mmCIF file of N, CA and C in Angstrom:
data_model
loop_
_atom_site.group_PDB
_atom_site.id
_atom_site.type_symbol
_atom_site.label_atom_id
_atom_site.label_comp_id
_atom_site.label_asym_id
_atom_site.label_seq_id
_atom_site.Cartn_x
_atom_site.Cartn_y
_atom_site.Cartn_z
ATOM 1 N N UNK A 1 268.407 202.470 244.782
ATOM 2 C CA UNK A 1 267.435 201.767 243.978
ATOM 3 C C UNK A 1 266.237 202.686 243.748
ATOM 4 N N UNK A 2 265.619 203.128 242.766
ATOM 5 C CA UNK A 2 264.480 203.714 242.084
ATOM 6 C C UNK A 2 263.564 203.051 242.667
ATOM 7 N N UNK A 3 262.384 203.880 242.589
ATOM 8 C CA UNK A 3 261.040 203.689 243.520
ATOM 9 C C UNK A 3 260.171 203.015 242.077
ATOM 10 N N UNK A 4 259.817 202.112 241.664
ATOM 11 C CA UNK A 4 258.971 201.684 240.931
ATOM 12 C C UNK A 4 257.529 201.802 241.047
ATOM 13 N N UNK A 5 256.978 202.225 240.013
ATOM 14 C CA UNK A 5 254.990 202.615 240.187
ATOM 15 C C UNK A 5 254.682 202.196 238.991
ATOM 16 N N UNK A 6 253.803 201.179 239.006
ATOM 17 C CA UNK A 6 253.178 200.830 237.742
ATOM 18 C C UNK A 6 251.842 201.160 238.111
ATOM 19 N N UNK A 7 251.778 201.436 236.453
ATOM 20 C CA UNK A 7 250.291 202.067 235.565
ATOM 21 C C UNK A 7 249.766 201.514 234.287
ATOM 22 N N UNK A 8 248.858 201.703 233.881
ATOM 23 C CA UNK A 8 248.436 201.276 232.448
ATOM 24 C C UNK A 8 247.522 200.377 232.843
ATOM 25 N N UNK A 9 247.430 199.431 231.452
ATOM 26 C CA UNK A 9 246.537 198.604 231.385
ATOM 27 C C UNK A 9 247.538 197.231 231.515
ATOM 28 N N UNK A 10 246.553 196.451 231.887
ATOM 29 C CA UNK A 10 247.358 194.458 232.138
ATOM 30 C C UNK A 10 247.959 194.499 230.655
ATOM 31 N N UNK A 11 249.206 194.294 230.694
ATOM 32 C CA UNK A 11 249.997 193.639 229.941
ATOM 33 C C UNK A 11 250.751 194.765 228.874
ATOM 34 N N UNK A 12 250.504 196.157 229.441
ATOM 35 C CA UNK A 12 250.839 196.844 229.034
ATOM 36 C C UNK A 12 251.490 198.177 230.026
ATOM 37 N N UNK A 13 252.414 197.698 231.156
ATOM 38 C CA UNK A 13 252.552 198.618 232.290
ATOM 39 C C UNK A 13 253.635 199.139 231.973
ATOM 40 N N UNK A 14 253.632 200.750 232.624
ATOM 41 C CA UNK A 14 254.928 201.096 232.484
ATOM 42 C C UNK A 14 255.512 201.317 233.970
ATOM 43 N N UNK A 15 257.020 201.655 234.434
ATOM 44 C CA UNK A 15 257.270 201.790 235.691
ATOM 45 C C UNK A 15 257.948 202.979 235.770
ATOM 46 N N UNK A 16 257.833 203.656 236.478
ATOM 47 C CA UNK A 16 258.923 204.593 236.569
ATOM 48 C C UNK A 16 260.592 204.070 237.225
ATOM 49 N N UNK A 17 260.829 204.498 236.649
ATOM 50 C CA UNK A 17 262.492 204.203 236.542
ATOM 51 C C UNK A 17 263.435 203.080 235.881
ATOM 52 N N UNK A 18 262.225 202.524 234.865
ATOM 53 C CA UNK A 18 262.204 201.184 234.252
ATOM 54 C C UNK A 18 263.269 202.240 232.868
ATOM 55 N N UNK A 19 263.566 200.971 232.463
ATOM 56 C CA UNK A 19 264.782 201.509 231.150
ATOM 57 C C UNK A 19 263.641 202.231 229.838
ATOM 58 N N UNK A 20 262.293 201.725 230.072
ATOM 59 C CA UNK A 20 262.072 201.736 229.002
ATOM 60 C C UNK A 20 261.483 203.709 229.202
ATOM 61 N N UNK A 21 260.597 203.884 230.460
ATOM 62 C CA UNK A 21 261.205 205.258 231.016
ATOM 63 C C UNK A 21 262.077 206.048 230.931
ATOM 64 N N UNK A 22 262.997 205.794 230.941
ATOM 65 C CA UNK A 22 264.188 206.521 231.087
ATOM 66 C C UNK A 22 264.231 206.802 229.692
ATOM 67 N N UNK A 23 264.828 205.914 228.592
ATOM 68 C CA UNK A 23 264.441 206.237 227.352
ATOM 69 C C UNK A 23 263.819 206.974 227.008
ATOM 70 N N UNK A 24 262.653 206.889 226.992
ATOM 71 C CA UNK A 24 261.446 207.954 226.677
ATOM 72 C C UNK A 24 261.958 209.833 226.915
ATOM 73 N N UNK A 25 262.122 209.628 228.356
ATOM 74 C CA UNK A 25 262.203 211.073 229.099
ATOM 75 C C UNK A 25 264.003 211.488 227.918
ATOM 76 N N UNK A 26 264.619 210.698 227.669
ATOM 77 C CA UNK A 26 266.170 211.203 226.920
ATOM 78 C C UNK A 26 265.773 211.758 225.369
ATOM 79 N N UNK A 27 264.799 210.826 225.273
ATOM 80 C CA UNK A 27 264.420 211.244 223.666
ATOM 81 C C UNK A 27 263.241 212.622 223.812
ATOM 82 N N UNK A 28 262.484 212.856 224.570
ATOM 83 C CA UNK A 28 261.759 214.050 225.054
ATOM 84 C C UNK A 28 262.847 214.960 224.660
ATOM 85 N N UNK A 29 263.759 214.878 225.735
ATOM 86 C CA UNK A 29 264.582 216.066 226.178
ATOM 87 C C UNK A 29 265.288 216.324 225.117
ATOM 88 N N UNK A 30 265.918 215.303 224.459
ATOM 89 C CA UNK A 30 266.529 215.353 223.030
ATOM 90 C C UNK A 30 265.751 216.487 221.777
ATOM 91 N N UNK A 31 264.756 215.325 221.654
ATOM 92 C CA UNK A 31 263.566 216.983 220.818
ATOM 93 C C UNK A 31 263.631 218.127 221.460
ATOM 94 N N UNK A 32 263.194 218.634 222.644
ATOM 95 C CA UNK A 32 263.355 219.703 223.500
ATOM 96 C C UNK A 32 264.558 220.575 222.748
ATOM 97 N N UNK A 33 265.538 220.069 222.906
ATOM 98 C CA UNK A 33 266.538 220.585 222.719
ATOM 99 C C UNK A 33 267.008 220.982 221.348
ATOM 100 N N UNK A 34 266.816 219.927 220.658
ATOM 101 C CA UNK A 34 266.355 220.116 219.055
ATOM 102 C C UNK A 34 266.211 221.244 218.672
ATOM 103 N N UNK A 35 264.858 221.034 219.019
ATOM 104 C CA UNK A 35 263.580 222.686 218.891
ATOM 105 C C UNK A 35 264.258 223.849 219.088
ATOM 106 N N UNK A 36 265.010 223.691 220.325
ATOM 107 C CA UNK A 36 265.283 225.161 220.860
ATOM 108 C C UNK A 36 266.564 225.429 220.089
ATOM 109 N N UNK A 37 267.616 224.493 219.333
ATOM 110 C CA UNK A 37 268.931 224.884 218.781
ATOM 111 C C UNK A 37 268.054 225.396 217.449
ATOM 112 N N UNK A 38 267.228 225.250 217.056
ATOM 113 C CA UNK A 38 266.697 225.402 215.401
ATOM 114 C C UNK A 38 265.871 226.583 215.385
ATOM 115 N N UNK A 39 265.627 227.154 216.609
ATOM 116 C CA UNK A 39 264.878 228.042 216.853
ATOM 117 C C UNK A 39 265.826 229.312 216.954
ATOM 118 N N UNK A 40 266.798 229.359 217.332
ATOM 119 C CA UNK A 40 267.812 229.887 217.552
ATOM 120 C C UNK A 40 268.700 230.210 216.985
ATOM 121 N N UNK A 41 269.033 229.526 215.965
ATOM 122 C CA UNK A 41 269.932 229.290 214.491
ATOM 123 C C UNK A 41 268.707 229.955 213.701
ATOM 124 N N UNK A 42 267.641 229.707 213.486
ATOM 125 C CA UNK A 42 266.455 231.128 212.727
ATOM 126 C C UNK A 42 266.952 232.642 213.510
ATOM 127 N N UNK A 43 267.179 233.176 214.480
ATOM 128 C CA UNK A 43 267.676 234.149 214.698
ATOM 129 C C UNK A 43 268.600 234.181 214.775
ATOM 130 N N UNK A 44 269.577 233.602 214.000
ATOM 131 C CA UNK A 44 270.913 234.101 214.114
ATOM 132 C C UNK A 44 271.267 234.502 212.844
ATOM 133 N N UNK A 45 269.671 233.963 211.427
ATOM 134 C CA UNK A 45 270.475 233.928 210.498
ATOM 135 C C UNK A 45 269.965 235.700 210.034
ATOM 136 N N UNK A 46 271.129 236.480 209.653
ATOM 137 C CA UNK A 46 270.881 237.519 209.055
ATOM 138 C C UNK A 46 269.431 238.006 208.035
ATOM 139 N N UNK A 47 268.518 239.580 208.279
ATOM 140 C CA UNK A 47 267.547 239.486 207.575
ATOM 141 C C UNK A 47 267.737 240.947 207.191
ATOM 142 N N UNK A 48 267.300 240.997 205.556
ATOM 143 C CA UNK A 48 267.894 242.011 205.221
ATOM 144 C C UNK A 48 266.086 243.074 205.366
ATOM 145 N N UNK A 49 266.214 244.119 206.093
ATOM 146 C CA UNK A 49 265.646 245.168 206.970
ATOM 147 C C UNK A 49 265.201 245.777 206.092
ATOM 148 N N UNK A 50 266.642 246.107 204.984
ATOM 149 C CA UNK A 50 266.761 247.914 204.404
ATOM 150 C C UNK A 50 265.618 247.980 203.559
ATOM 151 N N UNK A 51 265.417 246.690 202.374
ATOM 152 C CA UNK A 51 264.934 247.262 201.473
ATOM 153 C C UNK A 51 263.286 246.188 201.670
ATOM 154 N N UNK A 52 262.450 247.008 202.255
ATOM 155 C CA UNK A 52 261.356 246.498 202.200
ATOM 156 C C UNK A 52 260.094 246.380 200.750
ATOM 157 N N UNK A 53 259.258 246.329 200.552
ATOM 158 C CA UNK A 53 258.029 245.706 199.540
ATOM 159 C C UNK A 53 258.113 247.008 199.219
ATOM 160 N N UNK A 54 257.578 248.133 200.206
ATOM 161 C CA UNK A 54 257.580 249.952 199.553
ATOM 162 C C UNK A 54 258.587 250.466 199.105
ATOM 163 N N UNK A 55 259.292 250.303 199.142
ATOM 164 C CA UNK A 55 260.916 250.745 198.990
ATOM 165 C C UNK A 55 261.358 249.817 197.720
ATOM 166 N N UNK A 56 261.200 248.682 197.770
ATOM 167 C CA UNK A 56 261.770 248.217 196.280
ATOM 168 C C UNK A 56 260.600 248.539 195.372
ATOM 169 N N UNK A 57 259.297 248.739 195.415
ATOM 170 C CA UNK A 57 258.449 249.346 194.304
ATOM 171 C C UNK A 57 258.548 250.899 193.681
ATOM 172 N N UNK A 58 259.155 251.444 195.257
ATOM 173 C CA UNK A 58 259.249 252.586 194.822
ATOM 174 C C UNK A 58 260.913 253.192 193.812
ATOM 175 N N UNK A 59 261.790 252.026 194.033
ATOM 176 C CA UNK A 59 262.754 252.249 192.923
ATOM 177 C C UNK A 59 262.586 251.736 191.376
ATOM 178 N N UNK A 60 261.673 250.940 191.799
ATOM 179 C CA UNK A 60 261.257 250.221 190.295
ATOM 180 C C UNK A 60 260.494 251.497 189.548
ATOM 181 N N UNK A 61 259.610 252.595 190.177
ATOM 182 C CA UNK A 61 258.652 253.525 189.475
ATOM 183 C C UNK A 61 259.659 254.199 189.564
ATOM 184 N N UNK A 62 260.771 254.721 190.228
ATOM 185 C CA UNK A 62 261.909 255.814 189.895
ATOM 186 C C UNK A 62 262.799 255.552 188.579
ATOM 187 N N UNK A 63 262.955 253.914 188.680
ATOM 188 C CA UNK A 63 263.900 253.904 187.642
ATOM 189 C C UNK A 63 262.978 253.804 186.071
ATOM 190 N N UNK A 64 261.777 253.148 186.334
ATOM 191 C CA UNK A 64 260.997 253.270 185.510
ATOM 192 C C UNK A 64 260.772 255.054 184.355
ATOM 193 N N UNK A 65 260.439 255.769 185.299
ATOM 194 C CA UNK A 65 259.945 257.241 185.319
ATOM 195 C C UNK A 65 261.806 257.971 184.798
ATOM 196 N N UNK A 66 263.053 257.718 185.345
ATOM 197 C CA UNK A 66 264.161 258.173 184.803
ATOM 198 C C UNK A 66 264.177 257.143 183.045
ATOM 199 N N UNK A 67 264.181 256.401 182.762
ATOM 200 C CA UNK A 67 264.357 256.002 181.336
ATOM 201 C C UNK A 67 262.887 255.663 180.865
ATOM 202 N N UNK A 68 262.248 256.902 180.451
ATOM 203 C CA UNK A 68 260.853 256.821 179.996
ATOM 204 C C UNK A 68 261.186 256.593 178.498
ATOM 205 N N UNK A 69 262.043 257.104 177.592
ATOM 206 C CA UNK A 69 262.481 257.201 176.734
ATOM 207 C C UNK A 69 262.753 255.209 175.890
ATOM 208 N N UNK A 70 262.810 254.770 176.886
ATOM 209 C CA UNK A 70 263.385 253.349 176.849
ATOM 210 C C UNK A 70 261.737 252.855 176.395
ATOM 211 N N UNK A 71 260.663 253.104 177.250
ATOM 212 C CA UNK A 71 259.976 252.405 177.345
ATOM 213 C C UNK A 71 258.472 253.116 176.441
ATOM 214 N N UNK A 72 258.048 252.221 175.578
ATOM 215 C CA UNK A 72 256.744 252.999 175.310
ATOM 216 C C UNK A 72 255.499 253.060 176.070
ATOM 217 N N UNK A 73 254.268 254.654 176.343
ATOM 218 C CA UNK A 73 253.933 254.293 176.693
ATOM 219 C C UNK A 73 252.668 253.324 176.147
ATOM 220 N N UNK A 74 251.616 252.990 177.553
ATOM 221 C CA UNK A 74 250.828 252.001 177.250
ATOM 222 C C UNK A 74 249.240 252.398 177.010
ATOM 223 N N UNK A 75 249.370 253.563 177.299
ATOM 224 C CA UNK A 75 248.481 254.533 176.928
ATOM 225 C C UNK A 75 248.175 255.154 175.743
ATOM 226 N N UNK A 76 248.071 254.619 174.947
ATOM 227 C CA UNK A 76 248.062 255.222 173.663
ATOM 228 C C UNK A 76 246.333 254.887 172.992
ATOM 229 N N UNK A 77 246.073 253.681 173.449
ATOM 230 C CA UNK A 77 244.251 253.957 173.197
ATOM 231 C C UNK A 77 242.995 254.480 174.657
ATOM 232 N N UNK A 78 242.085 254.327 173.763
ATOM 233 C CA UNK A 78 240.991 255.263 174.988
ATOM 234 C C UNK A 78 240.003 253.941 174.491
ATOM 235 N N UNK A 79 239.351 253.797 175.940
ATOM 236 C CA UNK A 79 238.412 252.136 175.798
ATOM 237 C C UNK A 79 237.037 253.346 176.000
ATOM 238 N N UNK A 80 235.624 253.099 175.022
ATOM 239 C CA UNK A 80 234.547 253.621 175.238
ATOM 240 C C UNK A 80 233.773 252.123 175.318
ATOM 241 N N UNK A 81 232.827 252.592 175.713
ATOM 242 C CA UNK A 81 231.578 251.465 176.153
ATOM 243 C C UNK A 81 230.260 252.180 176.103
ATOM 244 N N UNK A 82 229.560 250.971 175.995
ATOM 245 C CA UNK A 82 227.545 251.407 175.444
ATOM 246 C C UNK A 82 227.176 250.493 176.175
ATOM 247 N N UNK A 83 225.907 250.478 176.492
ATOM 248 C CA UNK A 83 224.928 249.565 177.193
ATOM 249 C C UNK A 83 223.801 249.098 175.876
ATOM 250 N N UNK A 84 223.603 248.218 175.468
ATOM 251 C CA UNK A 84 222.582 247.740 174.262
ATOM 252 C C UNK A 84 221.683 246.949 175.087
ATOM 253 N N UNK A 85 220.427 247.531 174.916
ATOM 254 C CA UNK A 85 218.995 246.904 176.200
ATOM 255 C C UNK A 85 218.206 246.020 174.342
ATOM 256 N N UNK A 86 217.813 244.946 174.829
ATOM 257 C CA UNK A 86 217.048 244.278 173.815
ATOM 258 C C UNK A 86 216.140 243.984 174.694
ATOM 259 N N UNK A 87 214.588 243.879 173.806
ATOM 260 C CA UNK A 87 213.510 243.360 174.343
ATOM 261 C C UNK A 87 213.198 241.822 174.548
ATOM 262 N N UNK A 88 214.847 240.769 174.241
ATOM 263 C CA UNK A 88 214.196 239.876 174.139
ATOM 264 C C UNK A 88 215.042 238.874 174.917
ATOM 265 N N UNK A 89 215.837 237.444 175.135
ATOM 266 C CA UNK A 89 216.856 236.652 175.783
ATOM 267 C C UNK A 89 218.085 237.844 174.959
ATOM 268 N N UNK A 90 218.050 238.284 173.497
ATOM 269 C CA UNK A 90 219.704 238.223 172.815
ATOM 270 C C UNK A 90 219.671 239.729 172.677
ATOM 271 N N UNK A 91 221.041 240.119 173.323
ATOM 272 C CA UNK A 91 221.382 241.283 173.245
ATOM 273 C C UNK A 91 222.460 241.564 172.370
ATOM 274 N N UNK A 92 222.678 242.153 171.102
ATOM 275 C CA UNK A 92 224.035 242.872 170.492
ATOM 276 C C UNK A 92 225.122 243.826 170.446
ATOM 277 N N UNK A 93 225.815 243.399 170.101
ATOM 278 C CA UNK A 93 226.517 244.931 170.281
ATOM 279 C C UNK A 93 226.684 245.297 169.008
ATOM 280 N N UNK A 94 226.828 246.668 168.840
ATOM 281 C CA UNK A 94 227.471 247.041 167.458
ATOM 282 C C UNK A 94 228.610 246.785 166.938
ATOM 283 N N UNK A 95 228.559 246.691 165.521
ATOM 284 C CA UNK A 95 230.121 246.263 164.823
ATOM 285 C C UNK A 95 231.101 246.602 165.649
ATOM 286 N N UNK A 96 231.927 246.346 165.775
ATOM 287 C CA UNK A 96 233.410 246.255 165.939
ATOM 288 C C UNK A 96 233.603 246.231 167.424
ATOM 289 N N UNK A 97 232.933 246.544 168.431
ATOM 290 C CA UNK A 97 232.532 246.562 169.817
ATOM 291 C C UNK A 97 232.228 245.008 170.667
ATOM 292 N N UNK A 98 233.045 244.836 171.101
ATOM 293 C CA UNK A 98 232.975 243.765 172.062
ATOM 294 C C UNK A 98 231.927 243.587 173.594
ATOM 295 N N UNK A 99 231.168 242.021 173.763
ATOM 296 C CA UNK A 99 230.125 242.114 174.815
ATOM 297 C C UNK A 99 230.801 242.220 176.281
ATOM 298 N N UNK A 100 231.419 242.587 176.843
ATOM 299 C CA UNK A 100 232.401 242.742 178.461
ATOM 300 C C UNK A 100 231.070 242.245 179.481
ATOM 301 N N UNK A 101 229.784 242.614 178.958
ATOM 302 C CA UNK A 101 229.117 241.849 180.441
ATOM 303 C C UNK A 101 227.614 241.535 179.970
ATOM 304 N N UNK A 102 226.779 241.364 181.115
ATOM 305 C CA UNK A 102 225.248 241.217 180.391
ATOM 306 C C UNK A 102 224.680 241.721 181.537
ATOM 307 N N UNK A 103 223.399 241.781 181.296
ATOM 308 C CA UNK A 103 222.147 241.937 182.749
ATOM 309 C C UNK A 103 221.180 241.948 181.940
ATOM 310 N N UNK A 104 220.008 240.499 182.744
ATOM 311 C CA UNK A 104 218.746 240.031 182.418
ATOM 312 C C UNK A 104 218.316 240.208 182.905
ATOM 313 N N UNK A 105 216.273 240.417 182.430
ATOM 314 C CA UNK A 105 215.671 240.752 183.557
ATOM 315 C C UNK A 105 214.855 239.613 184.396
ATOM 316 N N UNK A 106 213.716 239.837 185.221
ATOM 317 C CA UNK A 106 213.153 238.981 185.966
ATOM 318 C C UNK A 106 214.716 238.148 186.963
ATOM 319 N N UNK A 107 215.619 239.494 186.924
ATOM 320 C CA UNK A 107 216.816 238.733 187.865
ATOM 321 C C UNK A 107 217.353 237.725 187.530
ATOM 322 N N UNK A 108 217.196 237.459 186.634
ATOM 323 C CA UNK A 108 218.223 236.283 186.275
ATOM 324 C C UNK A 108 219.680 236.840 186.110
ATOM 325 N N UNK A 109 220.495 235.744 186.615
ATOM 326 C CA UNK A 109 221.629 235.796 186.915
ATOM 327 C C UNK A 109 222.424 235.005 186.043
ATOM 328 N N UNK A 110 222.090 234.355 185.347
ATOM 329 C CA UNK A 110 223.212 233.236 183.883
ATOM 330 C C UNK A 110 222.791 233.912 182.682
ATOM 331 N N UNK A 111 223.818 233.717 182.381
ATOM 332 C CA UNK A 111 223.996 234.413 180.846
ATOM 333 C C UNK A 111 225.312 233.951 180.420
ATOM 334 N N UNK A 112 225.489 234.189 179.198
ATOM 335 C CA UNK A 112 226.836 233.429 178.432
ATOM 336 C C UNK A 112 226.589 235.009 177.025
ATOM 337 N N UNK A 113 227.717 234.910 176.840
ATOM 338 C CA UNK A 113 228.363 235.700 175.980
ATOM 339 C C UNK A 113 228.630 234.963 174.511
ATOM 340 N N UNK A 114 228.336 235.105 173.280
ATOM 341 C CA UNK A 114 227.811 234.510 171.643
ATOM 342 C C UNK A 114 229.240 235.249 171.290
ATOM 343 N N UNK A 115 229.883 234.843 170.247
ATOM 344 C CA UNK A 115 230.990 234.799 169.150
ATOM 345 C C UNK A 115 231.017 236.165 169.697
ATOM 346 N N UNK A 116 231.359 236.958 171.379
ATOM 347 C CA UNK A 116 232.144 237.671 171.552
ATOM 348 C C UNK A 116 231.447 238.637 171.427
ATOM 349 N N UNK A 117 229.982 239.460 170.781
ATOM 350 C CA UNK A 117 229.515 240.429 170.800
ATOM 351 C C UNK A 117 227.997 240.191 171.272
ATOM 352 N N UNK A 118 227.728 239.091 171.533
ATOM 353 C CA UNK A 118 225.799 238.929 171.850
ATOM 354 C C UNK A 118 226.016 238.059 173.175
ATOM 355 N N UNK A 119 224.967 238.991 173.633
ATOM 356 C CA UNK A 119 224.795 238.543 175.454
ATOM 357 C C UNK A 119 223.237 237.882 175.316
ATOM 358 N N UNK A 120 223.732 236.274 175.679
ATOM 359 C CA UNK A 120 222.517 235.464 175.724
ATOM 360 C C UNK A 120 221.870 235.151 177.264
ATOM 361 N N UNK A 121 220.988 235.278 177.577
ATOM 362 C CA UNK A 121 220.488 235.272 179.090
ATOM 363 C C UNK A 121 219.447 233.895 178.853
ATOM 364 N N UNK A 122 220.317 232.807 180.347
ATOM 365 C CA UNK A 122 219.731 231.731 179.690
ATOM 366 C C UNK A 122 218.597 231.351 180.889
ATOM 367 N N UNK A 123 218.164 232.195 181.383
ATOM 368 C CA UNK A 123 216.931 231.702 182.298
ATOM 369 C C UNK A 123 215.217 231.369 181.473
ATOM 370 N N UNK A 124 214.294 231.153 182.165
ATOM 371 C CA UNK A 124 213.540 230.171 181.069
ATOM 372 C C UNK A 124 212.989 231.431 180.860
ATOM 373 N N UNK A 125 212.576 232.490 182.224
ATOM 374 C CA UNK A 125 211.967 233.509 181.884
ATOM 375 C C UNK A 125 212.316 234.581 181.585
ATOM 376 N N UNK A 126 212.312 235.453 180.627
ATOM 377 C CA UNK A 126 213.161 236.741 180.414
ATOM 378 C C UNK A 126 212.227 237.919 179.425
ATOM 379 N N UNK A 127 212.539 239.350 180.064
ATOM 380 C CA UNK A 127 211.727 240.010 179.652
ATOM 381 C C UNK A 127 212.444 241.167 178.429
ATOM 382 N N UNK A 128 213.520 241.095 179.235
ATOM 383 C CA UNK A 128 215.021 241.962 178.357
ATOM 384 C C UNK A 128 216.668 241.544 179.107
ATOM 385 N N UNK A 129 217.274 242.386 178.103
ATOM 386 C CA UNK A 129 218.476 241.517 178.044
ATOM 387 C C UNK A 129 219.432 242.666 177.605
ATOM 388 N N UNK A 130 220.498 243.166 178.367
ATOM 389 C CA UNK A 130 221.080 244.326 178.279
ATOM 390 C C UNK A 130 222.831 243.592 178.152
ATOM 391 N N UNK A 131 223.602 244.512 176.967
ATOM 392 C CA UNK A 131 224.904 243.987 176.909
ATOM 393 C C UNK A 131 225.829 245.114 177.158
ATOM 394 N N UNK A 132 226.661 244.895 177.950
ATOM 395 C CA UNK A 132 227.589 246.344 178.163
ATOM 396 C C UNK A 132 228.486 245.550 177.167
ATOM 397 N N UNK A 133 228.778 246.886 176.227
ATOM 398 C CA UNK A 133 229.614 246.809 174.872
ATOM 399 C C UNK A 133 230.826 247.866 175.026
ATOM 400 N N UNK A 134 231.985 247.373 174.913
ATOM 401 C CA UNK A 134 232.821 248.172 175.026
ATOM 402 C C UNK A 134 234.412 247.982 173.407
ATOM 403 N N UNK A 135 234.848 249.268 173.580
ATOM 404 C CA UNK A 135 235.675 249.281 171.867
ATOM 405 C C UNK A 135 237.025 249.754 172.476
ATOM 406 N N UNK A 136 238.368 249.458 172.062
ATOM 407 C CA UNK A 136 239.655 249.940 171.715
ATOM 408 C C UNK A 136 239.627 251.289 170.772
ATOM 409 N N UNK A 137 239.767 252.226 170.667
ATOM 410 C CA UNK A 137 240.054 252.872 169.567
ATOM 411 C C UNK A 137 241.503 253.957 170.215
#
């Protein structure tokens, strides 16, 4: 006969060696065991070693670099850029030259970019207003 010990709170005791114990400790051990077959079956399943992240980039630039002929390159324009300083919130760029950034002064930090070539600096105070302008050709 099992040694019985109750614990808990009134109306909520458990005993040792009570069924409802025993249960408990089968389904524990059950997960336990679970865990460890699934853990185990992950190392069993084959992992392929050979061809790592460096090694498959570096056949992609080999095979790349052997059929150059295949591929055009992408290099074929040269990007120039200007800095345009205005004395005032609106900075321009010249024809055909696109605004890529801004810098206002008195530190302001917001600015928004106009139909793609004018750098607007929207702080209340501003002394100048600079647009880095850059072109495709």
């Amino acid at each position: 006969m099992p040694i019985l010990i109750e614990f808990g709170m009134p109306g909520c005791q458990w005993k040792y060696g009570s069924p409802r114990m025993l249960t408990f400790n089968r389904m524990k051990t059950a997960t336990c065991s679970l865990l460890i077959c699934i853990f185990l079956l992950q190392l069993m399943i084959p992992v392929n070693t050979d061809e790592t992240l460096d090694i498959l980039v570096e056949k992609k630039v080999k095979d790349l670099l052997s059929h150059r002929d295949n591929y055009p390159s992408t290099v074929t324009k040269t990007l120039s850029c200007t800095s345009v300083k205005s004395m005032s919130r609106l900075a321009s760029c010249p024809h055909g030259m696109t605004a890529t950034g801004c810098a206002c002064g008195f530190a302001c930090g917001s600015w928004e970019i106009l139909h793609g070539d004018t750098c607007n600096c929207l702080c209340l105070l501003i002394d100048w207003a600079t647009a880095r302008c850059c072109k495709l050709s």
